[in-house]
Tab-separated table of C-alpha atoms in Angstrom:
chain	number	residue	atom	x	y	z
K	83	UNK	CA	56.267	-13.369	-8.436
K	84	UNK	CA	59.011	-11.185	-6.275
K	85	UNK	CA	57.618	-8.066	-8.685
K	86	UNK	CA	54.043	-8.731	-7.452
K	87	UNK	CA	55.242	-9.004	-3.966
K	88	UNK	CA	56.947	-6.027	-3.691
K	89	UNK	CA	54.182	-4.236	-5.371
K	90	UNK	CA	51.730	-5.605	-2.482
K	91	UNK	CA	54.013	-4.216	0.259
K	92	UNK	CA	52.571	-0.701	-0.755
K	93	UNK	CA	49.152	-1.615	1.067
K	94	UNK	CA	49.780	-0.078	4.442
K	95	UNK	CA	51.129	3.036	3.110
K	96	UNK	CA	47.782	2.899	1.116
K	97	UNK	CA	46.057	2.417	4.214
K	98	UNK	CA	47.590	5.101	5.707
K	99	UNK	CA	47.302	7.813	3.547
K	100	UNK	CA	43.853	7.099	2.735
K	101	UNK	CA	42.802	7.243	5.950
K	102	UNK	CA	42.325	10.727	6.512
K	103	UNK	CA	40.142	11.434	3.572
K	104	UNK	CA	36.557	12.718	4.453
K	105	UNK	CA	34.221	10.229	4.313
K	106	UNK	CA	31.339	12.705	2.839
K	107	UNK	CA	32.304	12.464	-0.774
K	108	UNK	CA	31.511	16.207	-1.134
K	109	UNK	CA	33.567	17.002	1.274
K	110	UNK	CA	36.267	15.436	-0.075
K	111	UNK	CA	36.210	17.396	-3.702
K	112	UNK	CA	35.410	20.528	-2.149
K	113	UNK	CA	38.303	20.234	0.555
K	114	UNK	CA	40.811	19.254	-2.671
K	115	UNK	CA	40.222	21.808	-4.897
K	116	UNK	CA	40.184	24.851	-2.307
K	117	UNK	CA	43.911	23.084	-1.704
K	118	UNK	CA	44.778	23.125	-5.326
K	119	UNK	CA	47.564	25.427	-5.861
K	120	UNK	CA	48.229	25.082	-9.508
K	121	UNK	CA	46.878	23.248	-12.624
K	122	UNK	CA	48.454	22.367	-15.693
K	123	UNK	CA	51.569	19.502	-16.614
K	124	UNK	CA	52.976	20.981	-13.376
K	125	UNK	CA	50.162	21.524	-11.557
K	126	UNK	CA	48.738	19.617	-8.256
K	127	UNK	CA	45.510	17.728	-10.218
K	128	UNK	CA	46.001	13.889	-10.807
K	129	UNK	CA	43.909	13.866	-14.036
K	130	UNK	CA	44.880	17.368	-15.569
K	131	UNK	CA	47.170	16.522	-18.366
K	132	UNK	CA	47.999	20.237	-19.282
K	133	UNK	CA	47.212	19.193	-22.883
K	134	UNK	CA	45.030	18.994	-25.495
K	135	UNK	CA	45.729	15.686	-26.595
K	136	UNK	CA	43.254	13.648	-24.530
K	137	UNK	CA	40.334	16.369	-25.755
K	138	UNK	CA	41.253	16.265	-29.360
K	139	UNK	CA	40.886	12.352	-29.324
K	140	UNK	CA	37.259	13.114	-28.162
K	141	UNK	CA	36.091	15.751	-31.482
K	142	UNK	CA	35.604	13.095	-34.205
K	143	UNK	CA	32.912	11.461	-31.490
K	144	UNK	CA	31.782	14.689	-30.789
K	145	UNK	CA	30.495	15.602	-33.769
K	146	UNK	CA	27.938	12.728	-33.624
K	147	UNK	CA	25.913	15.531	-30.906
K	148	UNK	CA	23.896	18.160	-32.524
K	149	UNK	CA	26.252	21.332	-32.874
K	150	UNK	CA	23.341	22.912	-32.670
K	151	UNK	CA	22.777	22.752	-28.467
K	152	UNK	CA	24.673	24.099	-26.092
K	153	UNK	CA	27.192	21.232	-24.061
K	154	UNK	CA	26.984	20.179	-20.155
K	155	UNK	CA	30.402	19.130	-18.898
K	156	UNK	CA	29.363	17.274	-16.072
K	157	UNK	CA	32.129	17.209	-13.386
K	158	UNK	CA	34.114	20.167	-15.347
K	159	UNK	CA	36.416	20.443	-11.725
K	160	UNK	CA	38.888	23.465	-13.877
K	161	UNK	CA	37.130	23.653	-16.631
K	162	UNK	CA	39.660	22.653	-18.961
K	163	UNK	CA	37.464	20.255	-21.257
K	164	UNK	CA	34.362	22.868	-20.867
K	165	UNK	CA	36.689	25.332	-22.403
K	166	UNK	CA	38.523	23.204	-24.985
K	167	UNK	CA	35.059	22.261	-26.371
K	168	UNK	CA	33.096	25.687	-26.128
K	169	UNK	CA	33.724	27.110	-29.535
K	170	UNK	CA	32.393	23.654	-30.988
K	171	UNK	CA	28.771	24.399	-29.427
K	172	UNK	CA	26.940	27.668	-29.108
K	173	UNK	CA	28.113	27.494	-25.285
K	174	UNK	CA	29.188	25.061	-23.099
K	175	UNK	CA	28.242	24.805	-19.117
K	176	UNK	CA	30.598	23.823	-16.981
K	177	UNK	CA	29.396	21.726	-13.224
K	178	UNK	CA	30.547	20.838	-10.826
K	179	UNK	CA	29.190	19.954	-6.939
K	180	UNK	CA	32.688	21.374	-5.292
K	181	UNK	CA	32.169	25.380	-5.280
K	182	UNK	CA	36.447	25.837	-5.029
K	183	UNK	CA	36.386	23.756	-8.176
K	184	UNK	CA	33.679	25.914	-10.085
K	185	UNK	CA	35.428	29.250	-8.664
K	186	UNK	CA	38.670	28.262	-10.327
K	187	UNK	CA	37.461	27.107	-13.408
K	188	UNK	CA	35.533	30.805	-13.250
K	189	UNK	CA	39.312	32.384	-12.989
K	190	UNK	CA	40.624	30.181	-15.574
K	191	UNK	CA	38.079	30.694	-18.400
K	192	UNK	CA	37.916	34.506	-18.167
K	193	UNK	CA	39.164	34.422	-21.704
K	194	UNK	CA	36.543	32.260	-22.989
K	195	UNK	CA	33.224	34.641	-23.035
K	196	UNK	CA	31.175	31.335	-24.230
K	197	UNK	CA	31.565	29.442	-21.443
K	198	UNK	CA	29.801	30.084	-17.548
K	199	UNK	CA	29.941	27.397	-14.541
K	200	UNK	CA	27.652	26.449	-11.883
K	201	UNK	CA	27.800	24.366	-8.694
K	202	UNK	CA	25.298	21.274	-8.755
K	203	UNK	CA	25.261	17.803	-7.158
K	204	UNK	CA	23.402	15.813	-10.191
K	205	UNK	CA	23.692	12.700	-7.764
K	206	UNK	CA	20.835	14.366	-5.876
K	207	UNK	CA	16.825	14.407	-6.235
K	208	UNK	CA	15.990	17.245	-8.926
K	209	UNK	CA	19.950	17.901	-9.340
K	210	UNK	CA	18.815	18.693	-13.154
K	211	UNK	CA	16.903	21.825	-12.354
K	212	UNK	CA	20.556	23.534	-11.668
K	213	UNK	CA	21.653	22.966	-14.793
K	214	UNK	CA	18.625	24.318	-16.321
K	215	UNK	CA	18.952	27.524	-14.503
K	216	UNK	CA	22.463	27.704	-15.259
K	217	UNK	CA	21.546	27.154	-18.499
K	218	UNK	CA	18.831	29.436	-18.573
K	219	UNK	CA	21.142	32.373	-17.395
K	220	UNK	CA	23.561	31.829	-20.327
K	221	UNK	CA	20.688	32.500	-22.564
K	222	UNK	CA	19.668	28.614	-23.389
K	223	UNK	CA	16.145	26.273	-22.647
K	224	UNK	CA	15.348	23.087	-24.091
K	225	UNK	CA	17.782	20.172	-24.625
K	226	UNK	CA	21.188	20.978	-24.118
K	227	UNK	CA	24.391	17.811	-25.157
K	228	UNK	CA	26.303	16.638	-22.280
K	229	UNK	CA	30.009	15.527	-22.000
K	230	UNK	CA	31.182	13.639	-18.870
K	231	UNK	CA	34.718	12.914	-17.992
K	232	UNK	CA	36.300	10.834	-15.134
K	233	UNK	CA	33.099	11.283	-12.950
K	234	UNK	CA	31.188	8.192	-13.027
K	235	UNK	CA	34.380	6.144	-12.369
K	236	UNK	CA	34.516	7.451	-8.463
K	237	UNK	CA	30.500	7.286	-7.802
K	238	UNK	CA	29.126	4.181	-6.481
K	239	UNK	CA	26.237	2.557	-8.227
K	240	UNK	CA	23.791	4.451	-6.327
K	241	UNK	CA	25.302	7.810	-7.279
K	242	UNK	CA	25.507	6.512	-11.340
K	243	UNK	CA	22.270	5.567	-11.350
K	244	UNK	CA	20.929	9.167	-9.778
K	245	UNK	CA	23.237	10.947	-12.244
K	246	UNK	CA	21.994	9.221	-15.316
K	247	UNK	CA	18.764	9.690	-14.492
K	248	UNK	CA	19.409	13.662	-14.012
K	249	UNK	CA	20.492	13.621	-17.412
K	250	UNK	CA	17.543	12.702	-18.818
K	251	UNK	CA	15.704	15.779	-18.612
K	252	UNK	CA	19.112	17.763	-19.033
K	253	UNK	CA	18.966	16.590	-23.004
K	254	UNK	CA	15.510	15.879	-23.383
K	255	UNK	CA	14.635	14.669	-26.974
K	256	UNK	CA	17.545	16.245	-29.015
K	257	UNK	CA	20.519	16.192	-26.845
K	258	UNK	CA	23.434	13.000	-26.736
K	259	UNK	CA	25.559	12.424	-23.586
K	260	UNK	CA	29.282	11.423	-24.495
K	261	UNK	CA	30.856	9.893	-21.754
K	262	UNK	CA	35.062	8.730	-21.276
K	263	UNK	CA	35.889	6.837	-18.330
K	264	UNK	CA	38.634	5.226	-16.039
K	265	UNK	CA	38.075	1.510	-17.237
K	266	UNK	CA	41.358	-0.317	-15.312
K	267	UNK	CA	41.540	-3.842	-15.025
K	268	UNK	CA	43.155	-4.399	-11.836
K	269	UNK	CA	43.197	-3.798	-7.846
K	270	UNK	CA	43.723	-0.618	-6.362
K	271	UNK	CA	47.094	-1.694	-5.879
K	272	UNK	CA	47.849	-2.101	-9.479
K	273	UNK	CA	46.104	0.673	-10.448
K	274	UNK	CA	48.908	3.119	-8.329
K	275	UNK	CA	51.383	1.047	-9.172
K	276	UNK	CA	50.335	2.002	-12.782
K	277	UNK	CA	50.599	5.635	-12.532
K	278	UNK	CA	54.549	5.296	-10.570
K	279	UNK	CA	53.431	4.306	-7.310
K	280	UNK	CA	56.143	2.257	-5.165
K	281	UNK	CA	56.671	1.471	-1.779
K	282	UNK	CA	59.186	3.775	-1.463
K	283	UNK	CA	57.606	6.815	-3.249
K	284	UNK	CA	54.555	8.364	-4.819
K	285	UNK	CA	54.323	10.975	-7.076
K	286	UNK	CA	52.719	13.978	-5.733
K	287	UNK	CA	50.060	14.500	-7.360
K	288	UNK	CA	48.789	10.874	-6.750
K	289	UNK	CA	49.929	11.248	-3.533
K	290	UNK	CA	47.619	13.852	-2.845
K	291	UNK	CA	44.369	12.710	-4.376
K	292	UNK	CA	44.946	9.115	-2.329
K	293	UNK	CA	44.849	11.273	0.831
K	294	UNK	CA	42.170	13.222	0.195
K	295	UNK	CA	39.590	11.377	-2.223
K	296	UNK	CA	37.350	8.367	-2.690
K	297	UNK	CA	38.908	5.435	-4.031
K	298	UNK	CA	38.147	4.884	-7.723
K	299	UNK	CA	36.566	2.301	-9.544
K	300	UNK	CA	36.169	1.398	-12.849
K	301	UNK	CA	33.700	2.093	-15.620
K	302	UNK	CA	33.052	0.050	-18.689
K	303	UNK	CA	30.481	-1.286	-20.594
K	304	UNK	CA	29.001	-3.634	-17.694
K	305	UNK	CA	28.770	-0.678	-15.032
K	306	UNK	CA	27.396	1.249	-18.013
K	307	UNK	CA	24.690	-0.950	-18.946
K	308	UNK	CA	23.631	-1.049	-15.187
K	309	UNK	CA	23.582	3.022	-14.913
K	310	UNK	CA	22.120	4.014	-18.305
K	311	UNK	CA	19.560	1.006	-18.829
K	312	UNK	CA	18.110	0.381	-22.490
K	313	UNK	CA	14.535	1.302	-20.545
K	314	UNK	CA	15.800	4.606	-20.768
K	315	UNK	CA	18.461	4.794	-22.804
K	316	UNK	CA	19.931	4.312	-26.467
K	317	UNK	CA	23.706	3.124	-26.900
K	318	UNK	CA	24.937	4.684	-29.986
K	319	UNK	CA	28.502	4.170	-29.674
K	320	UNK	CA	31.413	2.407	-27.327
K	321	UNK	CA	35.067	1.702	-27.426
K	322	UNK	CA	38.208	1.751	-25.485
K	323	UNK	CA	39.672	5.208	-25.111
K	324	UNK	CA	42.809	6.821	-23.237
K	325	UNK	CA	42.724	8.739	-20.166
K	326	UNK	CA	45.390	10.922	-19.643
K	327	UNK	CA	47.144	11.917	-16.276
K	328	UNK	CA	49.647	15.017	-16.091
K	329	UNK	CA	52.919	14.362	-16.436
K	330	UNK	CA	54.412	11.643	-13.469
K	331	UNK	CA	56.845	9.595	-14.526
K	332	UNK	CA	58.028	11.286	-17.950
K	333	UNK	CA	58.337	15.107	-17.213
K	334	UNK	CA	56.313	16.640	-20.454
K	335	UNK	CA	54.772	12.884	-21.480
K	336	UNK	CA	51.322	12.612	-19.733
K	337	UNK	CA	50.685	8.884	-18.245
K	338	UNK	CA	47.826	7.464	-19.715
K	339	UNK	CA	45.276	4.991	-18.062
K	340	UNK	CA	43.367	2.285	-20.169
K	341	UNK	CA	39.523	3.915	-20.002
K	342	UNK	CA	36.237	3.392	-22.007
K	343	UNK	CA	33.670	6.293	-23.826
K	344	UNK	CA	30.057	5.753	-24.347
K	345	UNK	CA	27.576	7.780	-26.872
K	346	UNK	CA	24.037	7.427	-25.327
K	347	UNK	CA	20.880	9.171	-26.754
K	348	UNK	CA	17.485	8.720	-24.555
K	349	UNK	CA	15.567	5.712	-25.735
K	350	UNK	CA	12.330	7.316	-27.777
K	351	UNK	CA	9.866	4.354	-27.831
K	352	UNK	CA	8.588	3.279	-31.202
């Protein structure tokens, strides 16, 4: 009970450091990465592990998407998933609606020739038609797979539903949408206290995204189920999965949070 106290006496500093985020949600991503100094298991980004643990978890459920079509990551902020899984797909598109985020994963995948990036906002009316120019200039048209990671988790229900229904003409008839998402059970509260949080310190890369991003949520099978309706959409697969963190509270161990992954192909009417 004392533990649980304690824990609760980190809501002011909560209060405060949240604050002064932006309330336009764009403005917020697009303000954090053009702050981002570094990437990596030492870098400034909450959810870059500097790994490729977390990825490699992700290729056995991969392989249920047609190898075939080119591969979306929706929300690629660095690109480090878009990379990791380019040479699995004939190409893979990184967006992203921050343009700092999508000019440093640029930088950081100059090695990769297979990969290319884009700014979009697929929470917006007709967000798809950026992704297929973007796809379109890296030689592609039709239906194209899509991998999302840690996005829907931070959109309200409004912004999920608007997303999935981007997607829709983003993989058409042929493409499958893997998804792997921040599924904690638990207040905000817990969920810092989780990653090292305390009311007398915060790591700083937590520190950081508390004072200058939305507040996440969760996203399981309910909120699922609500954004990607069986009207529209097919559940193939679903499971618990692990999302990892960079390094906090073990220097060269990432912290991992409990999350959930979701194969979904659009519903094709008998």
């Amino acid at each position: 009970m004392l533990t649980a106290f304690r824990k609760y006496l980190l809501v002011p500093r909560l209060i405060r450091l949240s604050s002064g985020a932006p309330k336009d949600p764009q403005t917020a991503w697009d303000q954090y990465w053009g702050k981002v100094r570094s990437t990596g298991a030492d870098g400034d980004v909450l959810w870059d592990s500097g790994n490729s643990h977390e990825a490699e978890s992700y290729l056995p459920k991969l392989a249920l998407l047609d190898a075939d079509l080119p591969l979306v990551d929706v929300g690629c902020g660095n690109g480090s998933f878009t990379r990791h899984f380019a040479p699995h797909f004939p190409h893979a598109v990184g967006v992203d609606y921050s343009a700092n985020a999508v000019e440093r994963a640029r930088r950081e995948s100059q090695e990769c020739p297979t990969t290319s990036f884009a700014v979009a906002d697929l929470t917006a009316p007709g967000g798809w038609r950026t992704v297929g120019t973007a796809l379109e200039e890296a030689g592609f048209s039709g239906d194209a797979n899509v991998f999302i990671r840690g996005v829907l988790h931070v959109l309200d229900r409004k912004g999920r539903a608007a997303l999935a229904a981007n997607l829709l003409p983003v993989v058409g008839r042929r493409g499958t949408v893997f998804l792997a998402e921040t599924n904690f059970r638990g207040t905000p509260v817990d969920y810092v206290s989780h990653l090292g949080a305390t009311r007398h310190s915060i790591p700083a890369p937590l520190e950081w995204a508390i004072r200058g991003l939305p507040m996440p949520g969760r996203f399981g099978a309910a909120q699922r189920r609500k954004a990607f309706p069986p009207s529209d959409w097919d559940l193939v697969e679903e499971g618990a999965t692990n999302i990892e963190t960079r390094p906090l509270s073990n220097p060269g161990r990432p912290d991992v949070i409990p999350g959930y992954f979701a194969i979904l192909r659009p519903h094709q009417p008998n």
